[in-house]
Amino acid sequence: MTTDTPFRILAVCTGNICRSPMVERLLQSALGNIAPGEFEVSSAGTGALVDRPMDPQVAGFVHVFDGVSEGFRARQLEERILDGKDLVLALTREHRGRVIEMAPHLLRKTFTLREFARLLTELDGDTTVSGPQRWRSILPKVVRARTVHPSDPSHDDVVDPYRRPDEVYQQMVRELVPAVKTLVDWEYSHR
C-alpha cells in the first residue's frame, strides 16, 4: 500500500441500483486486489432509489465477475458526494452532463465509463509512480485525447436494464464489463 491519498472514483447512473453499483463493486474488487488501499470506488444516482439494495439480477452478475454485492445501499448524487473525487465515471452522456452541471470544476475529471476506457487504451502511464499518482497524471492526457479523438457518442452510453427484459441486462453486461476490464488491465499493466 502506498502512502498517497487513494485515487477516488465515483460511478454515476440513474437509480444507483444497477449500472453504477456494478461498476463500483467490480472496480473496487479488482483494483483492491492489484493495489490494496490505492483506490476508493463508490457510486451514486441522479434519481436514486435511496437505501435500496442492488438489483438482484445485477447482484448475480457482480458475483459472477468476482465482486461483492452485499451491504450495498443506493444513494442520491449530491455535491458533497462529488467533493474530493479524482474521477467520475458516468454511465451515459446524460449522467455526465448532470455531474458537470452540479460541479463544473469536475469537467476535466468526468467521462462516461466507455469513453474513458476507450481513450485510456491509447495512453501509457508512468510506471515509476504509485497508482494514485499515475492515474492523476494520466487524466490531462485523457482530456486531450477526448478532444483529438472524439467518437460516435452512441458508443459512450451503457443501457439501463432496470425493469426491462433479460436481454437488456445482458446488453448492459456486454457494454459495461469490457470497459471496467480495460481500466483494471491498464492499472495491472502499468505496475
Tab-separated table of C-alpha atoms in Angstrom:
chain	number	residue	atom	x	y	z
A	1	MET	CA	0.000	0.000	0.000
A	2	THR	CA	1.186	3.480	-0.845
A	3	THR	CA	1.177	6.462	1.484
A	4	ASP	CA	-0.599	8.537	-1.191
A	5	THR	CA	-4.205	9.544	-0.783
A	6	PRO	CA	-6.267	6.881	-2.547
A	7	PHE	CA	-7.462	7.663	-6.060
A	8	ARG	CA	-11.187	8.282	-5.587
A	9	ILE	CA	-13.550	7.139	-8.343
A	10	LEU	CA	-17.297	7.749	-8.393
A	11	ALA	CA	-19.636	5.868	-10.753
A	12	VAL	CA	-22.945	7.588	-11.573
A	13	CYS	CA	-26.147	6.252	-13.135
A	14	THR	CA	-29.836	6.959	-12.534
A	15	GLY	CA	-31.268	4.755	-9.780
A	16	ASN	CA	-27.950	3.604	-8.307
A	17	ILE	CA	-29.141	0.012	-8.104
A	18	CYS	CA	-27.934	-1.449	-11.436
A	19	ARG	CA	-25.128	0.037	-13.525
A	20	SER	CA	-23.165	2.265	-11.146
A	21	PRO	CA	-23.150	-0.264	-8.271
A	22	MET	CA	-21.856	-2.897	-10.671
A	23	VAL	CA	-19.026	-0.574	-11.742
A	24	GLU	CA	-18.337	0.307	-8.098
A	25	ARG	CA	-18.128	-3.251	-6.865
A	26	LEU	CA	-16.223	-4.705	-9.854
A	27	LEU	CA	-13.658	-1.902	-9.953
A	28	GLN	CA	-13.172	-1.859	-6.171
A	29	SER	CA	-12.697	-5.611	-6.034
A	30	ALA	CA	-10.256	-5.822	-8.943
A	31	LEU	CA	-8.250	-2.684	-8.151
A	32	GLY	CA	-8.199	-3.629	-4.470
A	33	ASN	CA	-6.633	-6.970	-5.383
A	34	ILE	CA	-3.993	-5.338	-7.583
A	35	ALA	CA	-3.234	-2.344	-5.369
A	36	PRO	CA	-4.680	-2.632	-1.849
A	37	GLY	CA	-5.610	0.750	-0.394
A	38	GLU	CA	-4.718	2.745	-3.509
A	39	PHE	CA	-8.258	3.106	-4.890
A	40	GLU	CA	-11.586	4.057	-3.359
A	41	VAL	CA	-14.600	3.405	-5.600
A	42	SER	CA	-18.160	4.463	-4.788
A	43	SER	CA	-21.370	5.241	-6.653
A	44	ALA	CA	-24.490	7.403	-6.628
A	45	GLY	CA	-27.577	8.018	-8.737
A	46	THR	CA	-29.082	11.127	-10.307
A	47	GLY	CA	-32.533	9.784	-9.383
A	48	ALA	CA	-31.501	7.240	-6.784
A	49	LEU	CA	-33.818	4.717	-5.210
A	50	VAL	CA	-32.295	5.728	-1.891
A	51	ASP	CA	-31.387	2.937	0.550
A	52	ARG	CA	-32.464	0.182	-1.843
A	53	PRO	CA	-30.108	-2.758	-2.296
A	54	MET	CA	-28.549	-3.634	-5.601
A	55	ASP	CA	-30.941	-5.061	-8.196
A	56	PRO	CA	-30.919	-8.869	-7.651
A	57	GLN	CA	-30.059	-9.658	-11.256
A	58	VAL	CA	-27.163	-7.206	-11.199
A	59	ALA	CA	-26.013	-8.619	-7.845
A	60	GLY	CA	-25.832	-12.007	-9.570
A	61	PHE	CA	-23.613	-10.567	-12.306
A	62	VAL	CA	-21.400	-8.889	-9.719
A	63	HIS	CA	-20.838	-12.285	-8.055
A	64	VAL	CA	-20.121	-13.955	-11.413
A	65	PHE	CA	-17.368	-11.393	-12.016
A	66	ASP	CA	-15.866	-11.862	-8.516
A	67	GLY	CA	-17.338	-8.781	-6.877
A	68	VAL	CA	-19.320	-8.446	-3.655
A	69	SER	CA	-22.877	-7.122	-3.704
A	70	GLU	CA	-23.707	-7.452	-0.012
A	71	GLY	CA	-24.070	-4.320	2.074
A	72	PHE	CA	-24.834	-2.041	-0.854
A	73	ARG	CA	-27.377	0.784	-0.436
A	74	ALA	CA	-28.336	3.266	-3.157
A	75	ARG	CA	-27.669	6.943	-2.553
A	76	GLN	CA	-28.609	10.185	-4.253
A	77	LEU	CA	-25.927	12.158	-6.066
A	78	GLU	CA	-25.239	15.394	-4.188
A	79	GLU	CA	-22.487	17.991	-4.415
A	80	ARG	CA	-20.905	16.771	-1.175
A	81	ILE	CA	-20.523	13.273	-2.696
A	82	LEU	CA	-18.585	14.804	-5.596
A	83	ASP	CA	-16.129	16.564	-3.258
A	84	GLY	CA	-12.630	15.148	-3.495
A	85	LYS	CA	-13.305	12.798	-6.387
A	86	ASP	CA	-10.410	12.259	-8.765
A	87	LEU	CA	-12.502	10.653	-11.499
A	88	VAL	CA	-16.236	10.469	-12.169
A	89	LEU	CA	-17.405	7.684	-14.474
A	90	ALA	CA	-20.912	8.341	-15.746
A	91	LEU	CA	-22.872	5.541	-17.352
A	92	THR	CA	-24.403	7.803	-20.012
A	93	ARG	CA	-23.690	11.174	-21.572
A	94	GLU	CA	-26.783	12.484	-19.779
A	95	HIS	CA	-25.341	11.468	-16.405
A	96	ARG	CA	-22.037	13.107	-17.332
A	97	GLY	CA	-23.929	16.324	-18.094
A	98	ARG	CA	-25.737	16.218	-14.753
A	99	VAL	CA	-22.452	15.823	-12.876
A	100	ILE	CA	-20.894	18.772	-14.706
A	101	GLU	CA	-23.988	20.933	-14.083
A	102	MET	CA	-23.727	20.145	-10.379
A	103	ALA	CA	-19.943	20.549	-10.173
A	104	PRO	CA	-18.490	22.422	-13.190
A	105	HIS	CA	-14.974	22.123	-11.732
A	106	LEU	CA	-15.145	18.373	-12.478
A	107	LEU	CA	-15.352	18.890	-16.258
A	108	ARG	CA	-11.845	17.533	-16.799
A	109	LYS	CA	-12.427	14.617	-14.426
A	110	THR	CA	-15.811	13.419	-15.713
A	111	PHE	CA	-16.224	10.931	-18.546
A	112	THR	CA	-18.587	8.189	-19.485
A	113	LEU	CA	-17.173	4.809	-18.483
A	114	ARG	CA	-16.922	3.575	-22.065
A	115	GLU	CA	-15.412	6.845	-23.310
A	116	PHE	CA	-12.742	6.808	-20.597
A	117	ALA	CA	-11.876	3.157	-21.251
A	118	ARG	CA	-11.583	3.750	-24.999
A	119	LEU	CA	-9.298	6.779	-24.569
A	120	LEU	CA	-7.190	5.186	-21.838
A	121	THR	CA	-6.137	2.268	-24.050
A	122	GLU	CA	-4.210	4.675	-26.281
A	123	LEU	CA	-2.133	6.117	-23.425
A	124	ASP	CA	0.855	4.995	-21.401
A	125	GLY	CA	1.127	5.755	-17.718
A	126	ASP	CA	4.212	6.458	-15.661
A	127	THR	CA	5.294	3.183	-14.067
A	128	THR	CA	7.751	4.963	-11.762
A	129	VAL	CA	4.988	6.448	-9.593
A	130	SER	CA	2.267	4.920	-7.431
A	131	GLY	CA	-1.167	4.027	-8.780
A	132	PRO	CA	-2.907	7.162	-7.442
A	133	GLN	CA	-0.164	9.447	-8.814
A	134	ARG	CA	-0.158	7.604	-12.141
A	135	TRP	CA	-3.930	7.971	-12.530
A	136	ARG	CA	-3.856	11.651	-11.553
A	137	SER	CA	-1.095	12.315	-14.089
A	138	ILE	CA	-2.889	10.476	-16.911
A	139	LEU	CA	-6.127	12.490	-16.614
A	140	PRO	CA	-4.901	15.561	-18.560
A	141	LYS	CA	-3.766	13.214	-21.340
A	142	VAL	CA	-7.203	11.578	-21.438
A	143	VAL	CA	-8.817	15.025	-21.666
A	144	ARG	CA	-6.562	15.904	-24.627
A	145	ALA	CA	-7.327	12.566	-26.269
A	146	ARG	CA	-11.054	13.269	-25.902
A	147	THR	CA	-10.721	16.454	-27.945
A	148	VAL	CA	-8.367	14.949	-30.529
A	149	HIS	CA	-10.185	11.621	-30.955
A	150	PRO	CA	-13.901	12.217	-30.488
A	151	SER	CA	-16.050	9.178	-31.075
A	152	ASP	CA	-19.555	8.386	-32.095
A	153	PRO	CA	-21.475	9.423	-28.940
A	154	SER	CA	-23.745	6.395	-29.236
A	155	HIS	CA	-20.743	4.270	-28.230
A	156	ASP	CA	-20.421	6.070	-24.893
A	157	ASP	CA	-23.616	5.022	-23.083
A	158	VAL	CA	-24.395	1.850	-21.131
A	159	VAL	CA	-28.037	0.797	-21.467
A	160	ASP	CA	-30.280	0.955	-18.384
A	161	PRO	CA	-31.698	-2.530	-17.711
A	162	TYR	CA	-33.996	-1.615	-14.813
A	163	ARG	CA	-37.393	-3.329	-15.126
A	164	ARG	CA	-36.550	-4.494	-18.634
A	165	PRO	CA	-36.180	-7.957	-20.192
A	166	ASP	CA	-33.213	-10.233	-19.519
A	167	GLU	CA	-31.751	-9.383	-22.928
A	168	VAL	CA	-31.276	-5.774	-21.793
A	169	TYR	CA	-29.420	-6.928	-18.662
A	170	GLN	CA	-27.173	-8.992	-20.940
A	171	GLN	CA	-26.596	-5.951	-23.160
A	172	MET	CA	-25.653	-3.900	-20.086
A	173	VAL	CA	-23.077	-6.529	-19.138
A	174	ARG	CA	-21.651	-6.556	-22.688
A	175	GLU	CA	-21.279	-2.764	-22.616
A	176	LEU	CA	-20.098	-2.335	-19.017
A	177	VAL	CA	-17.786	-5.251	-18.208
A	178	PRO	CA	-15.261	-4.776	-21.057
A	179	ALA	CA	-14.872	-1.105	-20.099
A	180	VAL	CA	-14.258	-1.988	-16.445
A	181	LYS	CA	-11.802	-4.678	-17.552
A	182	THR	CA	-9.940	-2.105	-19.657
A	183	LEU	CA	-9.370	0.117	-16.612
A	184	VAL	CA	-8.249	-2.831	-14.491
A	185	ASP	CA	-5.950	-4.171	-17.210
A	186	TRP	CA	-4.423	-0.715	-17.698
A	187	GLU	CA	-3.590	-0.466	-14.000
A	188	TYR	CA	-2.222	-4.013	-13.943
A	189	SER	CA	-0.014	-3.412	-16.998
A	190	HIS	CA	1.467	-0.232	-15.512
A	191	ARG	CA	2.562	-1.687	-12.171
